[in-house]
Structures are given as C-alpha cells and as structure tokens.
mmCIF file of C-alpha atoms in Angstrom:
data_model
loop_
_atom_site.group_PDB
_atom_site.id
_atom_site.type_symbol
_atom_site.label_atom_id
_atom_site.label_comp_id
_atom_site.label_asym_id
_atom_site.label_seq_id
_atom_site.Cartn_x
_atom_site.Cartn_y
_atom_site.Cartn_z
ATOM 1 C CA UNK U 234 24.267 -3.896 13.341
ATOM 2 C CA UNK U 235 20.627 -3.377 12.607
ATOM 3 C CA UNK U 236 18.287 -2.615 10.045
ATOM 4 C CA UNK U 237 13.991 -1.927 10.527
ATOM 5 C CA UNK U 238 11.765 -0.825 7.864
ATOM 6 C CA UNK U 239 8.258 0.089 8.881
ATOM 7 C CA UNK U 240 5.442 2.197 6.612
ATOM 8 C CA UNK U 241 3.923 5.183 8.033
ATOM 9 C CA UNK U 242 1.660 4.549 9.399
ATOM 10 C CA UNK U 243 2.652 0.998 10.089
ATOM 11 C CA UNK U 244 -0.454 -0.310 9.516
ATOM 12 C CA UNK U 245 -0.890 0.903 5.814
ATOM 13 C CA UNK U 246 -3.158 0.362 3.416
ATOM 14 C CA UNK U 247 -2.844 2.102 0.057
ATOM 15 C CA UNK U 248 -4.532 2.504 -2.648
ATOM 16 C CA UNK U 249 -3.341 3.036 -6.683
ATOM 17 C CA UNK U 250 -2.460 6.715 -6.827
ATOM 18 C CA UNK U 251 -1.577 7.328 -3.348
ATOM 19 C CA UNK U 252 1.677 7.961 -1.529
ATOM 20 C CA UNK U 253 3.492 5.382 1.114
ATOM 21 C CA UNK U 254 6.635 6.321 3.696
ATOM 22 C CA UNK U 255 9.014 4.158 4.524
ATOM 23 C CA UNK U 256 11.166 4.823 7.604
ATOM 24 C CA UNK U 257 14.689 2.918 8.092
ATOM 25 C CA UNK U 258 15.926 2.953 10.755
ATOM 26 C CA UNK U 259 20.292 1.535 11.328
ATOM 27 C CA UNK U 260 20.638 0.706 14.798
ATOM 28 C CA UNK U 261 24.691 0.308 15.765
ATOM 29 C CA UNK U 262 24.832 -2.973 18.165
ATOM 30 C CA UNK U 263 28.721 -3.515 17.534
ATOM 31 C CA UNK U 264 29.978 -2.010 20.240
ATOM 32 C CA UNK U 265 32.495 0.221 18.336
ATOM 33 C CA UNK U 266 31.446 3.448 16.026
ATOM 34 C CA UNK U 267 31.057 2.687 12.196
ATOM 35 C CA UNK U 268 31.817 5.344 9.361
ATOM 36 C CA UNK U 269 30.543 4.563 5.830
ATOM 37 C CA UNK U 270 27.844 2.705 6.706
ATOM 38 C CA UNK U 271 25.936 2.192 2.728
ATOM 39 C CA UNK U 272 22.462 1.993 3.030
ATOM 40 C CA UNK U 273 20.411 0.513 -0.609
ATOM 41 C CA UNK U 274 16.680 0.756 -0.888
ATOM 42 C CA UNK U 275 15.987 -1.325 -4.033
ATOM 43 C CA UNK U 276 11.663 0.413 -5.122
ATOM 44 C CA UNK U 277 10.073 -2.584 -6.110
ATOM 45 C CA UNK U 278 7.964 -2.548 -9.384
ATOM 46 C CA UNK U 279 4.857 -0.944 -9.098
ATOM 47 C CA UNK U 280 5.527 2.381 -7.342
ATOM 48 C CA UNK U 281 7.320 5.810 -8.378
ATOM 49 C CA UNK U 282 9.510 7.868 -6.143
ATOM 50 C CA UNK U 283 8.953 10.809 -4.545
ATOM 51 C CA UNK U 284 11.662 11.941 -2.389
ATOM 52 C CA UNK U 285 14.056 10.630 0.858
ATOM 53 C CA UNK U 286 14.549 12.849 3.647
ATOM 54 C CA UNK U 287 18.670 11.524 3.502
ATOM 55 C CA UNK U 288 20.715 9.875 0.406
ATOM 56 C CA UNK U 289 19.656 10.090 -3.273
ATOM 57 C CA UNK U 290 17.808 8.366 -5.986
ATOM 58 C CA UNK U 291 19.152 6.723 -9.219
ATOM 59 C CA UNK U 292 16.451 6.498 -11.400
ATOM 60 C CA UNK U 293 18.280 3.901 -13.494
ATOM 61 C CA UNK U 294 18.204 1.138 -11.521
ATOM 62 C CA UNK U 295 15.555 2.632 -8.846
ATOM 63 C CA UNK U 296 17.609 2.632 -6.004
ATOM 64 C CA UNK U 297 17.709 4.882 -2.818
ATOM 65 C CA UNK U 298 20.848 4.972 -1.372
ATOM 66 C CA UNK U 299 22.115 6.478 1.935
ATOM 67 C CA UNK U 300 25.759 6.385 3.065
ATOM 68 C CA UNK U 301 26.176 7.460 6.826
ATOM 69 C CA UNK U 302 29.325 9.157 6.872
ATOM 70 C CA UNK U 303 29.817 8.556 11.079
ATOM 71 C CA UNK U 304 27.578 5.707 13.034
ATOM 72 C CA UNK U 305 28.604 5.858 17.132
ATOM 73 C CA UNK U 306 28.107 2.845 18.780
ATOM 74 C CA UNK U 307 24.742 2.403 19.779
ATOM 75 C CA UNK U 308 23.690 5.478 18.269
ATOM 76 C CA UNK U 309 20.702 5.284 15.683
ATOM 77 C CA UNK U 310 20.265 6.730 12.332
ATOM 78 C CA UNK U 311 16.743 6.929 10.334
ATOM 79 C CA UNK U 312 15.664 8.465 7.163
ATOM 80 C CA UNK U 313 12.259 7.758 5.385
ATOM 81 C CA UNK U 314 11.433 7.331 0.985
ATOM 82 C CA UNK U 315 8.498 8.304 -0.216
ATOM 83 C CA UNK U 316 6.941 6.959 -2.956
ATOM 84 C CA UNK U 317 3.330 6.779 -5.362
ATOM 85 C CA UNK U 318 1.304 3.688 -6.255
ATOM 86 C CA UNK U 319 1.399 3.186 -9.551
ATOM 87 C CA UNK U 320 -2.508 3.014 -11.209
ATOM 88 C CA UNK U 321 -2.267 -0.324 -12.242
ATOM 89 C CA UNK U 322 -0.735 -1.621 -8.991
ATOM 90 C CA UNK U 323 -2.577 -4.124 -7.114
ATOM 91 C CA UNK U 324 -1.629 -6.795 -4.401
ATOM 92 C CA UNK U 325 0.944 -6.478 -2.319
ATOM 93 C CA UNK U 326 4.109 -4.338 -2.854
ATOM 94 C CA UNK U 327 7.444 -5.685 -0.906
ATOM 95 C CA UNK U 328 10.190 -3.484 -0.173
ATOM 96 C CA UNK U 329 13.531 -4.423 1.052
ATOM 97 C CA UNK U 330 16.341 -1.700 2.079
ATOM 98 C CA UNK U 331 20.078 -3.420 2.684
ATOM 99 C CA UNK U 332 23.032 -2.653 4.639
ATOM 100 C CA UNK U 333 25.517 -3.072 1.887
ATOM 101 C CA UNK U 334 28.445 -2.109 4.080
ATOM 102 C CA UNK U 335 29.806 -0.925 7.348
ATOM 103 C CA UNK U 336 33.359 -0.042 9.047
ATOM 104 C CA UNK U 337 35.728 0.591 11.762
ATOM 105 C CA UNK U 338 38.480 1.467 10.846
ATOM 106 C CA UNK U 339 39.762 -0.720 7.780
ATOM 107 C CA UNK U 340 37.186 -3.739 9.182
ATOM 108 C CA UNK U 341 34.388 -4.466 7.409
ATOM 109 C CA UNK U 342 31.848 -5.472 10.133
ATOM 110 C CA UNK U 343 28.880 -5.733 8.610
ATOM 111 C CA UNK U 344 26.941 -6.326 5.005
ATOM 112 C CA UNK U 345 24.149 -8.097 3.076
ATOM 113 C CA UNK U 346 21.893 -7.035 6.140
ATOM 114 C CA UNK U 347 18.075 -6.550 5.107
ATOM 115 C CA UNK U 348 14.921 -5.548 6.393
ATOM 116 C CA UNK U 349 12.115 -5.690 4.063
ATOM 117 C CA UNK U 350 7.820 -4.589 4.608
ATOM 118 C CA UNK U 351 5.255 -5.860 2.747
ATOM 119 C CA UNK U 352 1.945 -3.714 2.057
ATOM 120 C CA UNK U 353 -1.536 -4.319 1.038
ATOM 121 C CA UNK U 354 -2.529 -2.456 -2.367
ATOM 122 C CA UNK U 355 -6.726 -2.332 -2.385
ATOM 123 C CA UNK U 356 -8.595 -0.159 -4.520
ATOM 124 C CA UNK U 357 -10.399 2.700 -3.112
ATOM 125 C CA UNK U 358 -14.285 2.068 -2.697
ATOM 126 C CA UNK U 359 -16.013 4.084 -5.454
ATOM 127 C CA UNK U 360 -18.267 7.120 -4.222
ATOM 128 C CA UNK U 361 -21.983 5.851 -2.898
ATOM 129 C CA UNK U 362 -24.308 6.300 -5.703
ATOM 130 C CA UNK U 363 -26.266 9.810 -5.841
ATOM 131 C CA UNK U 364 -29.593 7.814 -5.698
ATOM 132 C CA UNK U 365 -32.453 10.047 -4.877
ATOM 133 C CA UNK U 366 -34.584 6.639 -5.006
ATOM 134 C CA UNK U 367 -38.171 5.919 -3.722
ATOM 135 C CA UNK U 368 -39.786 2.637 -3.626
ATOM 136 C CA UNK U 369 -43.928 2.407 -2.991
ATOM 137 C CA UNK U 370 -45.388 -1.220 -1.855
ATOM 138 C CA UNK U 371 -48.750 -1.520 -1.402
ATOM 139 C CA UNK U 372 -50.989 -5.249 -0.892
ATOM 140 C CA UNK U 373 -54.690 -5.357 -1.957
ATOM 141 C CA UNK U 374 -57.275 -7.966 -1.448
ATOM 142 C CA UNK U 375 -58.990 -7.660 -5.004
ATOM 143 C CA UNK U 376 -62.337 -7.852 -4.854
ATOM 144 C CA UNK U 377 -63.337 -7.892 -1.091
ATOM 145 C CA UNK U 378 -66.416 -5.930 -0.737
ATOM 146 C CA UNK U 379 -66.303 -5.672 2.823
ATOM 147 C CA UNK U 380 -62.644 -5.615 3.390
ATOM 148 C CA UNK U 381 -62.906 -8.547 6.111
ATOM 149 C CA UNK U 382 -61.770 -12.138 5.411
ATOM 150 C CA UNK U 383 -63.146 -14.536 7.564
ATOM 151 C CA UNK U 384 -61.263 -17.788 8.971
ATOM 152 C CA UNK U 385 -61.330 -20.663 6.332
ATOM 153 C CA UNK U 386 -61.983 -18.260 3.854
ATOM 154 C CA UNK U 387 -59.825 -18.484 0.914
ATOM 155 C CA UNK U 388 -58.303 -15.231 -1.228
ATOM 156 C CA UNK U 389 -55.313 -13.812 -3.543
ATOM 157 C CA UNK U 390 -53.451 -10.926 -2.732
ATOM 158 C CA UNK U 391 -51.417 -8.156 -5.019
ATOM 159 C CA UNK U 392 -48.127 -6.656 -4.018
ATOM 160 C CA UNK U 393 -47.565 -3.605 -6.299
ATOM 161 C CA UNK U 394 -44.003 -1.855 -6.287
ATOM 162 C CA UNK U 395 -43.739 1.237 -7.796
ATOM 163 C CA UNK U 396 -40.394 3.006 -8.631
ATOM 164 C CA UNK U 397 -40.794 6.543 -8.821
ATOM 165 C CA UNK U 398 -36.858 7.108 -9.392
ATOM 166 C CA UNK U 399 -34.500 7.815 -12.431
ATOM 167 C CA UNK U 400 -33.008 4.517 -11.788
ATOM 168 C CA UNK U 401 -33.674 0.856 -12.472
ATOM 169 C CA UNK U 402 -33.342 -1.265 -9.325
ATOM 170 C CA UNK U 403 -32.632 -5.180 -9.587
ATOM 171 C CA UNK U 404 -32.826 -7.985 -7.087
ATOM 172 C CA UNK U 405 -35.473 -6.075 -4.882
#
C-alpha cells in the first residue's frame, strides 16, 4: 500500500493569499483488493481550506478525510485539497496526508502510512515603481577660455546632476 502527495504544480511556490492543490494519490501494492481504505489529511497551521474533490472537511480539528469504500489490487485512487495561504504565512508550510487504515476482508493490512510535501511561502514582489524619472549629467571645465587643455596642464572639473522628477533618488 501506497501513499504520494505532490502540489500542483509540483514545483510550487506560493505566496500569502494564494491558493495551493494537493493531489494524493493511494496506490494498492498488496496484491489483494482493499475496502475501507481511511485516508486523513491533517492542514497544517497557516493555510485555510477550500474544498477536496473526494471526502470531507472537519473544521474542528482541520482534517480532510477520504474513506475509499472499494480499492482493487493494483488499482489507484487520487483526490486533490485545496487550500489559501493565510496573510501572515511565511516559510515553509508541510503537509502530511495518512493512511489510517486499510482491509481485506476482516485483515487489517495496512495503517500509520504517510506521505507528506513541503512548500516554499515567499512574498509576492511589490509592483515596479510608476517612476516617470529623468536624470541630467553634465561636466564643465570652469573657466577655460579656449575650451582646450593642454598636456601637463592642470584643471578642476564640475559634474552637475539634475533631477527633473517628482521623486528623490538616493545612492546615485
């Protein structure tokens, strides 16, 4: 009996206020068909649920869980949760789902099976500033009546920048 829990897509990255899929998948290895098989996905702190495509939700102890009434061998059964980021989330959020039983016939074959994913939380990137910015630099020789230095000759230069925006620039 197996258990896989990916995000969709599996390389997420999310952000505080956005949503994140998980997709579990029970794979039957045993060689004989299962019926009850309980399925528990335990949110972690951090996140609020959306929905599940199989199972329900109880909002008292945050738990998803999915019972699959018949389980062939070999035969595969997946279902996905859906849940927001929480505002003030930020790290990582870990999610576990667990097999919490399975059996054939009167045999329990399998339990206490996990599979757990672990995704990034990062901020979005603000929007680029609305900067309608223009920066003038000009160098002058003062005082150079011909506008020619000669070699050896020794002189001072001015570098004038002019900001002719709303804004006030630092570190130029």
């Amino acid at each position: 009996l197996e258990i896989t829990k990916v995000t969709d897509p599996e390389t997420a990255t999310v952000a505080p206020g956005e949503e994140l899929t998980y997709k579990i998948t029970v794979t039957n290895h045993t060689g004989v068909d299962l019926n009850n098989v309980v399925v528990v996905d335990t949110l972690p702190a951090g996140v609020t649920f959306v929905r599940t495509s199989d199972g329900s939700y109880n909002n008292a102890d945050r738990t998803v869980t999915v019972t699959i009434r018949a389980l062939a061998k070999d035969a595969v059964h997946s279902f996905t949760v859906t849940v927001t980021v929480d505002a003030e989330t930020v790290g990582t959020i870990t999610n576990t789902a667990t097999i919490v039983s399975a059996v054939s016939g009167v045999t329990e074959l399998g339990k206490d099976i996990s599979a757990s994913v672990t995704t990034p939380v990062e901020p979005k990137p603000g929007p680029a500033p609305d900067w309608d910015a223009t920066l003038r630099i000009t160098k002058a020789i003062p005082n150079m009546s011909d506008g020619k230095v000669t070699l050896g000759d020794e002189f001072t230069y001015t570098i004038t920048v002019w900001n002719s925006s709303n804004y006030t620039m630092e570190n130029i």
